mmCIF file of C-alpha atoms in Angstrom:
data_model
loop_
_atom_site.group_PDB
_atom_site.id
_atom_site.type_symbol
_atom_site.label_atom_id
_atom_site.label_comp_id
_atom_site.label_asym_id
_atom_site.label_seq_id
_atom_site.Cartn_x
_atom_site.Cartn_y
_atom_site.Cartn_z
ATOM 1 C CA MET A 1 28.259 154.831 105.526
ATOM 2 C CA PRO A 2 27.076 151.345 107.084
ATOM 3 C CA GLN A 3 29.706 149.105 108.393
ATOM 4 C CA PRO A 4 30.560 145.596 107.074
ATOM 5 C CA SER A 5 28.956 142.992 109.088
ATOM 6 C CA ARG A 6 31.063 140.549 110.876
ATOM 7 C CA ALA A 7 31.337 137.389 108.351
ATOM 8 C CA GLU A 8 31.899 139.890 106.130
ATOM 9 C CA ARG A 9 35.035 141.401 107.958
ATOM 10 C CA ARG A 10 35.674 137.646 107.925
ATOM 11 C CA ARG A 11 36.386 136.962 104.413
ATOM 12 C CA GLN A 12 37.771 140.231 103.550
ATOM 13 C CA SER A 13 40.353 139.249 106.290
ATOM 14 C CA ARG A 14 41.065 136.155 104.678
ATOM 15 C CA GLY A 15 41.015 137.592 101.341
ATOM 16 C CA GLY A 16 43.798 139.413 101.877
ATOM 17 C CA ALA A 17 46.003 137.184 103.511
ATOM 18 C CA ALA A 18 49.373 135.983 101.825
ATOM 19 C CA PRO A 19 49.819 132.715 100.308
ATOM 20 C CA PRO A 20 51.774 130.167 102.103
ATOM 21 C CA PRO A 21 54.918 129.766 100.611
ATOM 22 C CA ARG A 22 55.252 127.045 97.967
ATOM 23 C CA ARG A 23 57.461 124.025 99.371
ATOM 24 C CA ASP A 24 60.321 123.245 97.170
ATOM 25 C CA PRO A 25 59.785 119.432 95.429
ATOM 26 C CA MET A 26 63.604 119.305 95.395
ATOM 27 C CA ARG A 27 63.941 119.309 98.712
ATOM 28 C CA PRO A 28 63.868 115.367 99.622
ATOM 29 C CA ILE A 29 66.439 115.856 97.380
ATOM 30 C CA TYR A 30 68.663 118.091 98.803
ATOM 31 C CA ILE A 31 68.035 116.669 102.137
ATOM 32 C CA GLY A 32 68.965 113.064 100.853
ATOM 33 C CA VAL A 33 72.128 113.903 98.816
ATOM 34 C CA GLY A 34 73.290 115.685 102.090
ATOM 35 C CA ILE A 35 72.720 112.444 103.916
ATOM 36 C CA ALA A 36 74.208 110.638 101.274
ATOM 37 C CA ILE A 37 77.824 112.756 101.616
ATOM 38 C CA VAL A 38 77.601 112.474 105.159
ATOM 39 C CA ALA A 39 77.951 109.002 105.388
ATOM 40 C CA LEU A 40 79.976 108.003 102.537
ATOM 41 C CA ILE A 41 82.843 110.748 105.073
ATOM 42 C CA VAL A 42 82.026 108.358 107.802
ATOM 43 C CA ALA A 43 82.613 104.745 105.910
ATOM 44 C CA PHE A 44 85.891 106.665 104.328
ATOM 45 C CA VAL A 45 86.918 107.683 107.923
ATOM 46 C CA ILE A 46 86.438 104.298 109.615
ATOM 47 C CA PHE A 47 87.763 102.658 106.741
ATOM 48 C CA ASN A 48 91.053 104.801 106.745
ATOM 49 C CA TYR A 49 91.212 103.806 110.872
ATOM 50 C CA TRP A 50 90.763 100.220 110.215
ATOM 51 C CA GLN A 51 93.357 100.241 107.053
ATOM 52 C CA LYS A 52 95.512 102.351 109.684
ATOM 53 C CA ARG A 53 95.141 99.531 112.795
ATOM 54 C CA THR A 54 95.660 96.719 109.861
ATOM 55 C CA VAL A 55 99.010 98.242 108.839
ATOM 56 C CA GLU A 56 99.946 99.159 112.618
ATOM 57 C CA GLN A 57 99.081 95.067 114.063
ATOM 58 C CA ALA A 58 100.888 94.041 110.893
ATOM 59 C CA TYR A 59 104.161 95.768 111.323
ATOM 60 C CA ALA A 60 104.189 95.493 114.936
ATOM 61 C CA THR A 61 107.700 93.831 116.122
ATOM 62 C CA PRO A 62 106.527 91.701 119.068
ATOM 63 C CA THR A 63 108.463 91.213 121.994
ATOM 64 C CA PRO A 64 109.972 87.206 122.626
ATOM 65 C CA GLY A 65 107.862 85.622 125.363
ATOM 66 C CA PRO A 66 109.112 84.203 129.171
ATOM 67 C CA ASN A 67 109.413 80.769 127.478
ATOM 68 C CA ALA A 68 111.770 82.073 124.861
ATOM 69 C CA SER A 69 115.873 81.410 125.191
ATOM 70 C CA SER A 70 117.608 84.426 125.780
ATOM 71 C CA LYS A 71 120.082 84.612 123.978
ATOM 72 C CA PRO A 72 118.503 85.095 119.910
ATOM 73 C CA ILE A 73 119.863 83.050 117.093
ATOM 74 C CA GLN A 74 120.803 84.659 114.083
ATOM 75 C CA LEU A 75 119.144 84.067 110.751
ATOM 76 C CA THR A 76 120.358 84.988 107.522
ATOM 77 C CA ASP A 77 119.235 85.048 104.064
ATOM 78 C CA GLY A 78 120.300 81.721 102.309
ATOM 79 C CA GLN A 79 121.137 79.804 104.578
ATOM 80 C CA ASN A 80 119.316 76.509 105.306
ATOM 81 C CA LEU A 81 118.005 75.651 109.786
ATOM 82 C CA GLY A 82 117.144 72.355 110.038
ATOM 83 C CA THR A 83 117.810 69.001 108.934
ATOM 84 C CA LYS A 84 116.435 68.680 104.976
ATOM 85 C CA TYR A 85 113.169 67.001 105.619
ATOM 86 C CA PHE A 86 111.724 67.805 102.221
ATOM 87 C CA LYS A 87 113.322 66.756 99.329
ATOM 88 C CA GLN A 88 110.965 68.483 96.287
ATOM 89 C CA LYS A 89 112.825 71.719 94.428
ATOM 90 C CA TYR A 90 109.256 73.113 94.345
ATOM 91 C CA PRO A 91 107.044 72.009 97.633
ATOM 92 C CA ASP A 92 103.604 72.274 97.245
ATOM 93 C CA THR A 93 101.942 69.490 96.759
ATOM 94 C CA ALA A 94 98.525 68.469 94.095
ATOM 95 C CA GLN A 95 96.775 69.947 96.981
ATOM 96 C CA GLY A 96 98.454 73.118 97.469
ATOM 97 C CA GLY A 97 99.689 76.416 94.528
ATOM 98 C CA ARG A 98 99.346 75.046 91.510
ATOM 99 C CA GLY A 99 98.473 79.126 90.196
ATOM 100 C CA GLN A 100 94.646 79.464 90.942
ATOM 101 C CA THR A 101 94.056 81.520 94.128
ATOM 102 C CA ILE A 102 94.157 80.217 97.069
ATOM 103 C CA ASP A 103 92.681 81.778 100.432
ATOM 104 C CA GLY A 104 91.977 84.559 98.124
ATOM 105 C CA ILE A 105 95.519 84.938 97.927
ATOM 106 C CA ASP A 106 96.433 84.832 94.431
ATOM 107 C CA CYS A 107 99.940 83.923 91.900
ATOM 108 C CA GLY A 108 101.306 86.623 90.957
ATOM 109 C CA SER A 109 104.104 87.668 88.887
ATOM 110 C CA GLN A 110 105.895 89.602 90.692
ATOM 111 C CA GLU A 111 106.548 90.866 94.592
ATOM 112 C CA TYR A 112 104.663 93.967 96.454
ATOM 113 C CA ALA A 113 105.287 95.884 98.262
ATOM 114 C CA THR A 114 102.276 97.588 99.815
ATOM 115 C CA LEU A 115 102.377 95.439 102.708
ATOM 116 C CA HIS A 116 105.468 93.369 102.975
ATOM 117 C CA VAL A 117 107.122 92.050 106.228
ATOM 118 C CA HIS A 118 108.497 89.008 107.017
ATOM 119 C CA THR A 119 107.920 86.011 109.888
ATOM 120 C CA HIS A 120 110.107 83.138 110.925
ATOM 121 C CA LEU A 121 108.448 79.219 111.330
ATOM 122 C CA ALA A 122 110.787 77.086 112.812
ATOM 123 C CA ILE A 123 109.397 73.191 112.977
ATOM 124 C CA PHE A 124 110.822 70.693 115.692
ATOM 125 C CA TYR A 125 110.320 66.874 115.356
ATOM 126 C CA ASN A 126 111.186 64.424 118.002
ATOM 127 C CA GLY A 127 113.776 66.771 118.917
ATOM 128 C CA LYS A 128 115.372 68.205 116.111
ATOM 129 C CA GLN A 129 115.092 71.166 113.562
ATOM 130 C CA ILE A 130 113.302 70.552 110.173
ATOM 131 C CA ALA A 131 113.695 73.250 107.655
ATOM 132 C CA VAL A 132 111.068 75.045 106.531
ATOM 133 C CA PRO A 133 111.513 74.117 102.260
ATOM 134 C CA GLN A 134 112.717 76.906 99.882
ATOM 135 C CA TYR A 135 110.331 78.198 97.391
ATOM 136 C CA ILE A 136 107.237 77.720 98.962
ATOM 137 C CA GLY A 137 104.913 79.806 97.293
ATOM 138 C CA PHE A 138 106.399 79.559 93.628
ATOM 139 C CA ALA A 139 104.372 77.800 91.462
ATOM 140 C CA PRO A 140 106.766 76.542 87.816
ATOM 141 C CA SER A 141 105.065 76.153 84.218
ATOM 142 C CA LEU A 142 106.633 75.862 80.938
ATOM 143 C CA SER A 143 105.501 79.961 80.580
ATOM 144 C CA GLY A 144 108.153 81.099 84.025
ATOM 145 C CA GLY A 145 105.531 80.377 86.706
ATOM 146 C CA CYS A 146 103.895 82.323 89.247
ATOM 147 C CA LEU A 147 104.671 83.608 92.860
ATOM 148 C CA TYR A 148 101.708 83.375 95.315
ATOM 149 C CA TRP A 149 102.593 86.447 97.876
ATOM 150 C CA ILE A 150 103.250 84.190 100.564
ATOM 151 C CA HIS A 151 106.417 82.122 100.434
ATOM 152 C CA THR A 152 110.033 80.972 101.246
ATOM 153 C CA HIS A 153 113.136 82.362 99.474
ATOM 154 C CA ASP A 154 115.384 79.517 101.013
ATOM 155 C CA GLY A 155 115.264 77.239 104.139
ATOM 156 C CA SER A 156 116.457 79.527 107.014
ATOM 157 C CA GLY A 157 111.899 79.327 107.762
ATOM 158 C CA ILE A 158 111.486 83.173 107.030
ATOM 159 C CA ILE A 159 108.391 83.450 105.468
ATOM 160 C CA HIS A 160 108.026 86.173 102.894
ATOM 161 C CA LEU A 161 104.760 88.195 103.399
ATOM 162 C CA GLU A 162 104.723 90.532 99.963
ATOM 163 C CA ALA A 163 101.167 91.433 99.143
ATOM 164 C CA PRO A 164 99.459 94.640 97.141
ATOM 165 C CA GLU A 165 96.532 94.102 99.955
ATOM 166 C CA ILE A 166 96.701 95.198 103.186
ATOM 167 C CA SER A 167 94.320 91.793 103.934
ATOM 168 C CA PRO A 168 93.766 89.076 101.707
ATOM 169 C CA LYS A 169 90.070 89.528 99.916
ATOM 170 C CA GLN A 170 87.844 87.515 102.067
ATOM 171 C CA GLY A 171 89.440 90.393 104.955
ATOM 172 C CA GLY A 172 91.235 89.838 108.533
ATOM 173 C CA PRO A 173 95.084 89.250 108.273
ATOM 174 C CA TYR A 174 98.030 86.657 106.435
ATOM 175 C CA THR A 175 97.895 83.492 108.612
ATOM 176 C CA LEU A 176 99.896 80.808 108.587
ATOM 177 C CA GLY A 177 97.020 78.671 107.436
ATOM 178 C CA MET A 178 97.414 80.194 104.235
ATOM 179 C CA LEU A 179 100.706 79.625 104.447
ATOM 180 C CA PHE A 180 99.967 75.727 104.101
ATOM 181 C CA ASP A 181 97.227 75.961 102.498
ATOM 182 C CA ILE A 182 99.826 77.428 99.486
ATOM 183 C CA TRP A 183 102.239 74.723 101.025
ATOM 184 C CA GLY A 184 99.090 71.551 99.990
ATOM 185 C CA GLN A 185 100.478 70.084 103.768
ATOM 186 C CA PRO A 186 98.385 69.832 106.652
ATOM 187 C CA LEU A 187 98.160 71.776 109.782
ATOM 188 C CA GLU A 188 96.684 69.548 112.267
ATOM 189 C CA ARG A 189 97.784 68.965 116.045
ATOM 190 C CA GLN A 190 98.726 65.582 115.639
ATOM 191 C CA ASP A 191 99.983 66.608 112.193
ATOM 192 C CA VAL A 192 102.125 68.894 110.798
ATOM 193 C CA ALA A 193 103.319 68.876 106.696
ATOM 194 C CA GLY A 194 103.033 64.523 107.474
ATOM 195 C CA LEU A 195 104.972 64.842 110.931
ATOM 196 C CA VAL A 196 102.955 62.926 113.394
ATOM 197 C CA GLY A 197 102.662 63.977 117.029
ATOM 198 C CA ASP A 198 101.206 65.792 119.481
ATOM 199 C CA VAL A 199 101.868 69.072 118.753
ATOM 200 C CA THR A 200 103.175 72.385 120.838
ATOM 201 C CA ALA A 201 103.078 75.523 118.703
ATOM 202 C CA TYR A 202 104.492 78.742 120.205
ATOM 203 C CA VAL A 203 103.667 82.507 118.997
ATOM 204 C CA ASN A 204 106.994 84.926 119.691
ATOM 205 C CA GLY A 205 107.877 82.696 123.290
ATOM 206 C CA SER A 206 104.711 81.823 124.169
ATOM 207 C CA LYS A 207 102.654 78.954 124.627
ATOM 208 C CA TYR A 208 99.813 78.816 121.647
ATOM 209 C CA ASP A 209 96.801 76.840 122.657
ATOM 210 C CA GLY A 210 94.524 78.355 119.598
ATOM 211 C CA ASP A 211 93.693 77.238 116.424
ATOM 212 C CA MET A 212 96.875 77.464 114.590
ATOM 213 C CA HIS A 213 95.371 78.049 111.438
ATOM 214 C CA GLN A 214 94.565 81.771 112.678
ATOM 215 C CA ILE A 215 98.201 83.002 113.893
ATOM 216 C CA PRO A 216 98.920 86.034 111.895
ATOM 217 C CA LEU A 217 101.496 86.188 109.718
ATOM 218 C CA GLY A 218 102.539 89.978 111.266
ATOM 219 C CA ALA A 219 106.429 90.845 111.074
ATOM 220 C CA HIS A 220 108.933 89.526 112.669
ATOM 221 C CA GLN A 221 106.636 87.457 114.724
ATOM 222 C CA GLN A 222 107.894 83.802 115.272
ATOM 223 C CA ILE A 223 106.396 80.719 115.037
ATOM 224 C CA VAL A 224 107.316 77.693 116.533
ATOM 225 C CA LEU A 225 105.379 73.964 116.110
ATOM 226 C CA VAL A 226 107.169 71.264 118.321
ATOM 227 C CA ILE A 227 105.843 67.965 117.093
ATOM 228 C CA GLY A 228 106.579 64.352 118.904
ATOM 229 C CA THR A 229 108.710 63.966 122.101
ATOM 230 C CA PRO A 230 111.449 65.245 123.369
ATOM 231 C CA SER A 231 109.800 68.839 124.194
ATOM 232 C CA VAL A 232 111.709 71.412 122.516
ATOM 233 C CA PRO A 233 112.055 75.423 124.323
ATOM 234 C CA PRO A 234 110.783 77.631 121.551
ATOM 235 C CA PRO A 235 114.281 79.103 119.916
ATOM 236 C CA ASN A 236 114.480 83.433 119.915
ATOM 237 C CA TYR A 237 115.801 84.118 116.540
ATOM 238 C CA ALA A 238 117.229 87.395 115.440
ATOM 239 C CA PHE A 239 116.148 88.458 112.004
ATOM 240 C CA PRO A 240 118.779 89.485 109.313
ATOM 241 C CA PRO A 241 119.459 93.426 109.335
ATOM 242 C CA ASN A 242 117.488 95.703 107.852
ATOM 243 C CA ASP A 243 114.791 92.661 106.978
#
């Protein structure tokens, strides 16, 4: 029997080989879905970490700096700390809160507890303490009005931050500048709420030379603004129990 030629053997070999496996047309979709799931998990972990850090920073109780007076002044709810300079019952000016959203902060019908911290603000003008007015952030109206997430209840200087969000809509912390924007008063190095003169700012007893608008409102943060002369060393305050 004649043997097949070499060319015939090659043809037979090619014809008998198994065809290559078909590529699954869904494979790129499976890979894309897998990548998307991993990306979502990573984004979720990063967001949770950021949110946790933001809450920890907001609730961290600061230690008074070396310039603060050693003996703390006890704060009480309902007190009036300083001279009553601002006479209006509802102190927000026409440039301030009238119910509209300000700096990403809404005016609502209730107080919130998602983020609930208290900061203290003390203002000194030509050596005398000026009471931070009560009801900053209250916008009255015929229908009962509304309440901004940042507000005051009395003249103690305690600033209440009671927000439904960990941070404002634009991101970052809640700040002293937001309080003054709601109040509708200037916060400048020569003018604080109409009190004109050189301004020295202290945060937790230490001098603060940065942008006063950016001072964060953290738990038990102590902010002192000294306007004019003579200079006043920043007091150290003790918040009410369970505050």
